[in-house]
Coordinates of N, CA and C in Angstrom, one line a residue:
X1401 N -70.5 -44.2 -21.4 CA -71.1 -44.7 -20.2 C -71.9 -43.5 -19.6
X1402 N -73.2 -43.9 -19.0 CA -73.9 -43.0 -18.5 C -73.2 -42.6 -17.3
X1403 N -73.4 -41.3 -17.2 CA -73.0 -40.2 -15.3 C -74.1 -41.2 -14.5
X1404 N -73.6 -40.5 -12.9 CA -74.3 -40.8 -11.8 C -74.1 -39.4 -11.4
X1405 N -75.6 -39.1 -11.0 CA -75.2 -37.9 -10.5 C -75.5 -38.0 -8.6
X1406 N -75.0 -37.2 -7.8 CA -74.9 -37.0 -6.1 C -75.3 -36.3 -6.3
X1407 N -76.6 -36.0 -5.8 CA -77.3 -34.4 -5.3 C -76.9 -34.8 -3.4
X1408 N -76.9 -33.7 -3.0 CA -77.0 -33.8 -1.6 C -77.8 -32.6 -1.1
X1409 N -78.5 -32.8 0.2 CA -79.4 -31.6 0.2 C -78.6 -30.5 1.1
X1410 N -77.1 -31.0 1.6 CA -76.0 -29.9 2.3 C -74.8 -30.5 2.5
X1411 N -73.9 -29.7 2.3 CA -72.4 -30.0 3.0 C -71.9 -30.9 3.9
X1412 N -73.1 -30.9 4.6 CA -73.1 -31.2 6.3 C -73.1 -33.1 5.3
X1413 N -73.8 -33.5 4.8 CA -73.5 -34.6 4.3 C -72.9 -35.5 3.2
X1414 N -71.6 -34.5 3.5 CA -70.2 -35.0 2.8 C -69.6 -36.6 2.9
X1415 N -69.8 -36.4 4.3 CA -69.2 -37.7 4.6 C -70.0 -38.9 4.6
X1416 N -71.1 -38.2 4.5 CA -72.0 -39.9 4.2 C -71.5 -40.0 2.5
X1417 N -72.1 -39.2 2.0 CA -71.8 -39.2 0.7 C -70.4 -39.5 0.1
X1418 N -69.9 -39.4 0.4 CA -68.0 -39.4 0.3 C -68.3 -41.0 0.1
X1419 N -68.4 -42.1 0.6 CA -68.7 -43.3 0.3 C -68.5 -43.8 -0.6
X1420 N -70.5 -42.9 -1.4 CA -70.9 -43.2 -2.4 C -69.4 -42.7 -4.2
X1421 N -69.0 -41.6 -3.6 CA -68.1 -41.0 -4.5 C -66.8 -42.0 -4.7
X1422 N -66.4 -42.7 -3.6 CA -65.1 -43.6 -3.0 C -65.9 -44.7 -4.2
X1423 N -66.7 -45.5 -4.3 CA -67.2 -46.4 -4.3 C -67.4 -46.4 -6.6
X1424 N -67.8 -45.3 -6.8 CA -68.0 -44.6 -8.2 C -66.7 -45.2 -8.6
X1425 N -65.6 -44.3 -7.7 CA -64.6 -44.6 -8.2 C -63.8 -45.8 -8.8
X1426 N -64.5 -46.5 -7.5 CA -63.4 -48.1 -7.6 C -64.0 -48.5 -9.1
X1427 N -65.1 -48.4 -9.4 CA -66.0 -49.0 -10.6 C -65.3 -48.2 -11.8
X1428 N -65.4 -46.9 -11.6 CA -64.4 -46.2 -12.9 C -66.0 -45.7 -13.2
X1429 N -67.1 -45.7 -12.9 CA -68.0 -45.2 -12.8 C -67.9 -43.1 -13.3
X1430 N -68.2 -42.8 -14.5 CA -68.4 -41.1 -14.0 C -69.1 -40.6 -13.1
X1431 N -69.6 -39.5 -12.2 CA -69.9 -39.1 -11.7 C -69.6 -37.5 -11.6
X1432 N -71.1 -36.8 -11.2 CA -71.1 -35.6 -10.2 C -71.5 -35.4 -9.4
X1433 N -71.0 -34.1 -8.6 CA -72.1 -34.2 -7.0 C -71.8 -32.6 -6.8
X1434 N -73.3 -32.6 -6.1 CA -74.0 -31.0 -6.3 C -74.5 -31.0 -4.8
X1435 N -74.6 -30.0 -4.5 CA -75.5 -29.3 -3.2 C -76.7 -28.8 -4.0
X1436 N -77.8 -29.0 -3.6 CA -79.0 -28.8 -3.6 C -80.1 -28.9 -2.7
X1437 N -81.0 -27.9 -2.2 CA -81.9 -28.5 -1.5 C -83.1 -28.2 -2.0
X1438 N -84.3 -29.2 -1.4 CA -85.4 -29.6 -2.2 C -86.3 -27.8 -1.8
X1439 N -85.7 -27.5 -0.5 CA -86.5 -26.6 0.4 C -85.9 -25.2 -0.1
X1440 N -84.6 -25.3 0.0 CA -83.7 -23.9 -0.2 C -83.3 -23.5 -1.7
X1441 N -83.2 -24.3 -2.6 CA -83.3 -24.0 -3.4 C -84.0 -25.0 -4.4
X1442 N -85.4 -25.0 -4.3 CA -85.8 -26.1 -5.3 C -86.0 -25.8 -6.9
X1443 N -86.0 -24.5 -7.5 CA -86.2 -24.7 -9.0 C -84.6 -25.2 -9.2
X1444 N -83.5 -25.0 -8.3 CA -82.4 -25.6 -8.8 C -82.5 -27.3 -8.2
X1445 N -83.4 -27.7 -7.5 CA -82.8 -29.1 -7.8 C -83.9 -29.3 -9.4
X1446 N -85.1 -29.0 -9.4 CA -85.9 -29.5 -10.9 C -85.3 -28.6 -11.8
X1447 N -85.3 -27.8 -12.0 CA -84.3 -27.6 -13.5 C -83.5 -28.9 -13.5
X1448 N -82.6 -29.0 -12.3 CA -81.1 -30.3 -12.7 C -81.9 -31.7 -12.9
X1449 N -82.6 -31.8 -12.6 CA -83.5 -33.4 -12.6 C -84.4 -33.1 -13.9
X1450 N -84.7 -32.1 -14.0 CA -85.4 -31.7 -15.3 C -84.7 -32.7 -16.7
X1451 N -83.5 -32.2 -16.7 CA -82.4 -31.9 -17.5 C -81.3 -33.2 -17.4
X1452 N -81.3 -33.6 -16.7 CA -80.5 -34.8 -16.2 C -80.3 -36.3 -17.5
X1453 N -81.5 -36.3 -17.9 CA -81.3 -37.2 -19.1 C -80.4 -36.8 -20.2
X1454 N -80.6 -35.6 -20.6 CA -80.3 -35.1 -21.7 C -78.7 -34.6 -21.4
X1455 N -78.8 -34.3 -20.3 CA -77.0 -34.0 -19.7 C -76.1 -35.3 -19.6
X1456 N -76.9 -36.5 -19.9 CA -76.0 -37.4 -20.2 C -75.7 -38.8 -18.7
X1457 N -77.1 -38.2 -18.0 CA -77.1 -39.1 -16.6 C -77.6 -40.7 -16.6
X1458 N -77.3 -41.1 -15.9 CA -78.2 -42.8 -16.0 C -79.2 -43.1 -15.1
X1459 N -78.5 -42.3 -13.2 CA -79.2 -42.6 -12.2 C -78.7 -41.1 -11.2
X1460 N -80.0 -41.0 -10.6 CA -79.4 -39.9 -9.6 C -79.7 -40.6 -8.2
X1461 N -78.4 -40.1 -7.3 CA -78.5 -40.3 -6.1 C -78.3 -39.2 -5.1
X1462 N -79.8 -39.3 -4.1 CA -80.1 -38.1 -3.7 C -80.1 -38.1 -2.2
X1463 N -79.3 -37.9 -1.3 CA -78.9 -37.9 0.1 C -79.3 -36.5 0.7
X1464 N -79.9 -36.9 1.8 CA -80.9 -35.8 2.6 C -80.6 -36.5 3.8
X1465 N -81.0 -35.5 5.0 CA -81.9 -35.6 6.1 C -83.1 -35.1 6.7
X1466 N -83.5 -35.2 7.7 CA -84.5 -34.3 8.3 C -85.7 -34.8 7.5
X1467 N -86.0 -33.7 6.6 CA -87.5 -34.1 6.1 C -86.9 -34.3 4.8
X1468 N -86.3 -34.8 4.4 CA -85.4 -35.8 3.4 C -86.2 -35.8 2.0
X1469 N -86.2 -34.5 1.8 CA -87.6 -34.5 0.6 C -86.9 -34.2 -1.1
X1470 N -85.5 -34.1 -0.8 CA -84.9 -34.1 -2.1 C -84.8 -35.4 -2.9
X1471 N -85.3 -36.9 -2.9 CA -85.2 -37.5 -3.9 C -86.4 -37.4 -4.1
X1472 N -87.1 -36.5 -3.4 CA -89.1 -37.1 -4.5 C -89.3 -35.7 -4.8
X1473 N -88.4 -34.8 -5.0 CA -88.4 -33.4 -5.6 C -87.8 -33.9 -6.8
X1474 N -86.3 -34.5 -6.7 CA -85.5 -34.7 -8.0 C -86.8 -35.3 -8.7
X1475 N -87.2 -36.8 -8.2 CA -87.8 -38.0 -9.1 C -88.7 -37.8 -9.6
X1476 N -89.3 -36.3 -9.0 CA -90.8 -35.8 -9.6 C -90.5 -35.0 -10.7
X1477 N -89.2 -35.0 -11.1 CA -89.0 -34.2 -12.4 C -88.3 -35.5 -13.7
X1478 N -87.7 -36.2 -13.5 CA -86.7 -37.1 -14.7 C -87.6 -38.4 -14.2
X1479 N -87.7 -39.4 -15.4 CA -87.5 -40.8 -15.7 C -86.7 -41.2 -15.1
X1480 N -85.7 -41.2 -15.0 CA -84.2 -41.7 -14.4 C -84.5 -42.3 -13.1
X1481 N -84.1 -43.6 -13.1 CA -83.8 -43.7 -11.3 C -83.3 -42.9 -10.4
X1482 N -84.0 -43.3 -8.9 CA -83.6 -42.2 -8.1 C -83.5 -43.1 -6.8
X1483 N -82.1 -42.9 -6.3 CA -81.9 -43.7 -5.2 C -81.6 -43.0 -3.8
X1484 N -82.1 -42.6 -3.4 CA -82.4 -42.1 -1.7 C -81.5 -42.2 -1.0
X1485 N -81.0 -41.8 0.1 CA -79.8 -41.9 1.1 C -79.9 -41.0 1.9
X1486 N -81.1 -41.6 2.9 CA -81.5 -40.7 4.2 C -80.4 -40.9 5.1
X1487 N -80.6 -39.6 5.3 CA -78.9 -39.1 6.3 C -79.7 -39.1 7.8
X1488 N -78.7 -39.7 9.3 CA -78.9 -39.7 10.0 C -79.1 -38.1 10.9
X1489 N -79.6 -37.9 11.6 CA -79.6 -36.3 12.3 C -79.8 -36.6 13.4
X1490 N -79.6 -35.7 14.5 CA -79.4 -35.7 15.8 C -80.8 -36.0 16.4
X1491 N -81.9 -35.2 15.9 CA -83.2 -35.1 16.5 C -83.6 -36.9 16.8
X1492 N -83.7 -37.7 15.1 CA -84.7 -38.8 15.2 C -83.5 -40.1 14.5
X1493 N -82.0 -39.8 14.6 CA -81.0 -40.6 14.5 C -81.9 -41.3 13.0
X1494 N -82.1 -40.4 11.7 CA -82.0 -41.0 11.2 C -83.3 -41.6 10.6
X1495 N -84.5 -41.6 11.4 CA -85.7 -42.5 11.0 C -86.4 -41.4 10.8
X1496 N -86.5 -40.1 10.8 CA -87.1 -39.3 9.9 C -87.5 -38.5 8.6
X1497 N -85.9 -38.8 8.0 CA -85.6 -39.2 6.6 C -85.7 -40.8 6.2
X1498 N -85.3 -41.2 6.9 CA -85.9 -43.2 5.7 C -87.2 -43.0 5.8
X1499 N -88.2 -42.5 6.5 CA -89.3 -42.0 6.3 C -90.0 -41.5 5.6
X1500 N -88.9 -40.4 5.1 CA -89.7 -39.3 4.3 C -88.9 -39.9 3.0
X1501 N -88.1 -40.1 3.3 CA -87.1 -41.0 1.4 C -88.3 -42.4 1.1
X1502 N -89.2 -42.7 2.0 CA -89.3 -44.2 1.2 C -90.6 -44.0 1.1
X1503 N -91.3 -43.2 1.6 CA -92.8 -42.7 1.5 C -92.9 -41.6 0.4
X1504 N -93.2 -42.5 -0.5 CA -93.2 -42.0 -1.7 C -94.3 -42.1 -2.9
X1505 N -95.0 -41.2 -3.3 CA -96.6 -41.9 -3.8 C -96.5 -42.5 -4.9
X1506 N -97.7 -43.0 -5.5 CA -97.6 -43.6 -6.3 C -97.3 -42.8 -8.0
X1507 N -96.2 -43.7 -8.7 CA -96.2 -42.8 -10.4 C -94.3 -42.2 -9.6
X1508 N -93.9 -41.6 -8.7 CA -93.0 -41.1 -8.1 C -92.0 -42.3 -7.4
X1509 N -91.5 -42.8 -7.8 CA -90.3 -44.4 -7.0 C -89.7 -43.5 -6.7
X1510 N -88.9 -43.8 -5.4 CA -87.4 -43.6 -5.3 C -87.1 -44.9 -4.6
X1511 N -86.2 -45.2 -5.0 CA -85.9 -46.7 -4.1 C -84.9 -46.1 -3.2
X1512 N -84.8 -46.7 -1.5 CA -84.0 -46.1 -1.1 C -82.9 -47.0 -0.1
X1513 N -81.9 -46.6 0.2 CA -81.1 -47.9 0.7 C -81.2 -47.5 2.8
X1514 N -80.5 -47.8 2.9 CA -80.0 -47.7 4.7 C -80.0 -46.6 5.3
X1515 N -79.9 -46.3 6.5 CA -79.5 -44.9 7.2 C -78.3 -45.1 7.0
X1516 N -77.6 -43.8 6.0 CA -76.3 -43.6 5.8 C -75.5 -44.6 5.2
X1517 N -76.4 -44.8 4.1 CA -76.0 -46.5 3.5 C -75.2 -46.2 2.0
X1518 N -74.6 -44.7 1.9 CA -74.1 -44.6 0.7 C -73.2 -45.6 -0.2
X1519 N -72.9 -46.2 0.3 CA -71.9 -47.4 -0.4 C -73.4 -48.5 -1.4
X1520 N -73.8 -48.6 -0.5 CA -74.8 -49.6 -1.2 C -76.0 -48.6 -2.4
X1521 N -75.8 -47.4 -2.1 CA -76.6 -46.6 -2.9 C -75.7 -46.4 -4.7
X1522 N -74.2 -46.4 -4.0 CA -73.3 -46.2 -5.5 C -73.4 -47.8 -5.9
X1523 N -73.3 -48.8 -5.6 CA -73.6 -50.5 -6.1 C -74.7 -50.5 -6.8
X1524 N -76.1 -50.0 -5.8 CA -76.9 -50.0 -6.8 C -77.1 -49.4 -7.9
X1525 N -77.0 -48.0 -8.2 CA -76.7 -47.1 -9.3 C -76.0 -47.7 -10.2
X1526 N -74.7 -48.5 -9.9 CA -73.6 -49.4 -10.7 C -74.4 -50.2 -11.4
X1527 N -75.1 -51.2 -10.8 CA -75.9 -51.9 -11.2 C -77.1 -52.1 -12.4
X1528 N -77.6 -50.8 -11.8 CA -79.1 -50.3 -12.9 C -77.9 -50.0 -14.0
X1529 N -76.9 -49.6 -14.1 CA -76.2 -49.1 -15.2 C -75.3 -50.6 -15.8
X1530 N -75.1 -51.7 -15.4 CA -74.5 -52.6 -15.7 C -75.8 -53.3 -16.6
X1531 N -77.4 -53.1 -16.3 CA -77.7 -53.7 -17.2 C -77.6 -53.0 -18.8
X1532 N -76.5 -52.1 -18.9 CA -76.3 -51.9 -20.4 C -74.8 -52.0 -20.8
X1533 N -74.3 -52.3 -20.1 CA -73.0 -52.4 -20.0 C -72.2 -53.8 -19.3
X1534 N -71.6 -54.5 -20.3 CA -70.9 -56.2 -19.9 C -70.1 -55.4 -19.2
X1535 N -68.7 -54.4 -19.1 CA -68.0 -54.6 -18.5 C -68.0 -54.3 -17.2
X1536 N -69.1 -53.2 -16.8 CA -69.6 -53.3 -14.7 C -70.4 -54.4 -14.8
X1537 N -71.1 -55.1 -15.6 CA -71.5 -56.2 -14.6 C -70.1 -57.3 -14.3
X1538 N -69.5 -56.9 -15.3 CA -68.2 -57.9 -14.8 C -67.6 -58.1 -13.3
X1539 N -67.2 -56.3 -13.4 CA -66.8 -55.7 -12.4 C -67.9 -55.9 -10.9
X1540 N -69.2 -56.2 -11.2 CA -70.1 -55.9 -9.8 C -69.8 -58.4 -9.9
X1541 N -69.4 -58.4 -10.7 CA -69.7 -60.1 -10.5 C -68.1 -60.6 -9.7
X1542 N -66.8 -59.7 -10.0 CA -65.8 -59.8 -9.2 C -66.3 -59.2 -8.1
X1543 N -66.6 -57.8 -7.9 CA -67.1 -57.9 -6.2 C -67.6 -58.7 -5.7
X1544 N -68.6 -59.8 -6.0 CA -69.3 -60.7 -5.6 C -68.5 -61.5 -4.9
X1545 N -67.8 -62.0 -6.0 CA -66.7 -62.9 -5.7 C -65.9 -62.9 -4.5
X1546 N -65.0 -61.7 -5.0 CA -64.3 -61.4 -3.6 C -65.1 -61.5 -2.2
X1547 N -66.1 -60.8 -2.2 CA -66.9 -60.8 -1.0 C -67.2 -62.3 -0.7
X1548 N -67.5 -63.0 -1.0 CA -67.7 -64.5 -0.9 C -66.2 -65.1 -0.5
X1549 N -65.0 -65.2 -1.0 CA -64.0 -65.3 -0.9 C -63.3 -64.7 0.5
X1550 N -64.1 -63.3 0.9 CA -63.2 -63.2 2.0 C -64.4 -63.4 3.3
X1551 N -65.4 -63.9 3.0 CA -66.2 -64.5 4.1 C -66.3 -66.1 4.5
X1552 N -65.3 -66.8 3.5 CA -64.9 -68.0 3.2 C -64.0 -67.8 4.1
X1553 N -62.7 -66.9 4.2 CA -61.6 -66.6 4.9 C -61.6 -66.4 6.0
X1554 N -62.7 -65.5 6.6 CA -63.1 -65.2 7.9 C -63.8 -66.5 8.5
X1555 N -64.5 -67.2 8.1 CA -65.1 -68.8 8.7 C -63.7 -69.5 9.1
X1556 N -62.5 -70.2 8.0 CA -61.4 -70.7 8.1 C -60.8 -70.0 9.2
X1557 N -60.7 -68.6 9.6 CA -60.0 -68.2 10.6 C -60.7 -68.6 11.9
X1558 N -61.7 -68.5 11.9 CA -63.4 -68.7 13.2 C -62.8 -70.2 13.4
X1559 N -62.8 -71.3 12.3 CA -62.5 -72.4 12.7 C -61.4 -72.5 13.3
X1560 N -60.4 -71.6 13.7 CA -58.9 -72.2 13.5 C -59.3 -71.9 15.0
X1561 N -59.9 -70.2 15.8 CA -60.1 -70.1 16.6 C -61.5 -70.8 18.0
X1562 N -62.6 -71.6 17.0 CA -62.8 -72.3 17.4 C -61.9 -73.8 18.1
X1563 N -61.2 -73.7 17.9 CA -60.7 -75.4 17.6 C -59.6 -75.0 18.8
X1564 N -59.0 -73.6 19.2 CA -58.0 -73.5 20.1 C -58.9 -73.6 21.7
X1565 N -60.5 -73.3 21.5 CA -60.9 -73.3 22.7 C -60.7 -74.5 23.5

């Protein structure tokens, strides 16, 4: 099974990120996750995005904020998908990075998910990697499920609580 790899552009975005790693897990998904910044240290994020195919990756996921310029540093070096995860910050809560993560030129994609939307960033990564693999799409077709199932559950409760008004 192909890696996912977590670049983050700092520490400071552990906990967004932490999600995405929580989420890897449940899947049984491999994974790494690196500090890198596009600004502070950029021949180390391209060397690693350089290199990333051949190290055995499938998709990298790249969480920033501010000027959120680390997934179009990584994506401008590998083939590999690149899934964005603009981190929220004090200044612009957030819409300065989905900004700078989704504005991205042409020949260069990163597809990017939510402010601080790492959970949906590790699904999708799961995903792009389930089309080579039957047993996560199994896995992403029982999430489905469940999720359906327990919004089925929450209605039945709605009704039980409608019905007491």
């Amino acid at each position: 099974m192909k890696k996912v790899a977590i670049i983050m552009g700092s520490d400071s975005d552990f906990p967004v990120v932490s999600k995405a790693v929580t989420k890897l897990k449940e899947f049984g998904v491999p994974y790494e996750v690196h500090v890198m910044s596009a600004h502070r240290t950029p021949d180390a994020a391209i060397e690693f995005s350089g290199s990333s195919k051949k190290n055995g990756f499938g998709v990298i996921i790249a969480a920033a904020g501010m000027a959120a310029h680390l997934a179009g540093v990584l994506a401008a070096k590998t083939t590999l998908p690149v899934i964005g995860i603009p981190c929220k910050s004090a200044a612009f809560d957030g819409m300065d990075a989905l900004l700078a993560t989704v504005m991205m030129p042409t020949g260069i994609p990163v597809a990017t998910v939510a402010v601080d939307g790492a959970a949906n960033a590790a699904i999708l990564a799961i995903e792009m990697l389930a089309l080579s693999d039957d047993t996560l799409a199994e896995k992403l077709e029982k999430m489905k499920a469940d999720m359906e199932e327990g919004v089925a559950k929450k209605d039945e409760a709605m009704q039980l609580k409608v019905a007491e008004l």
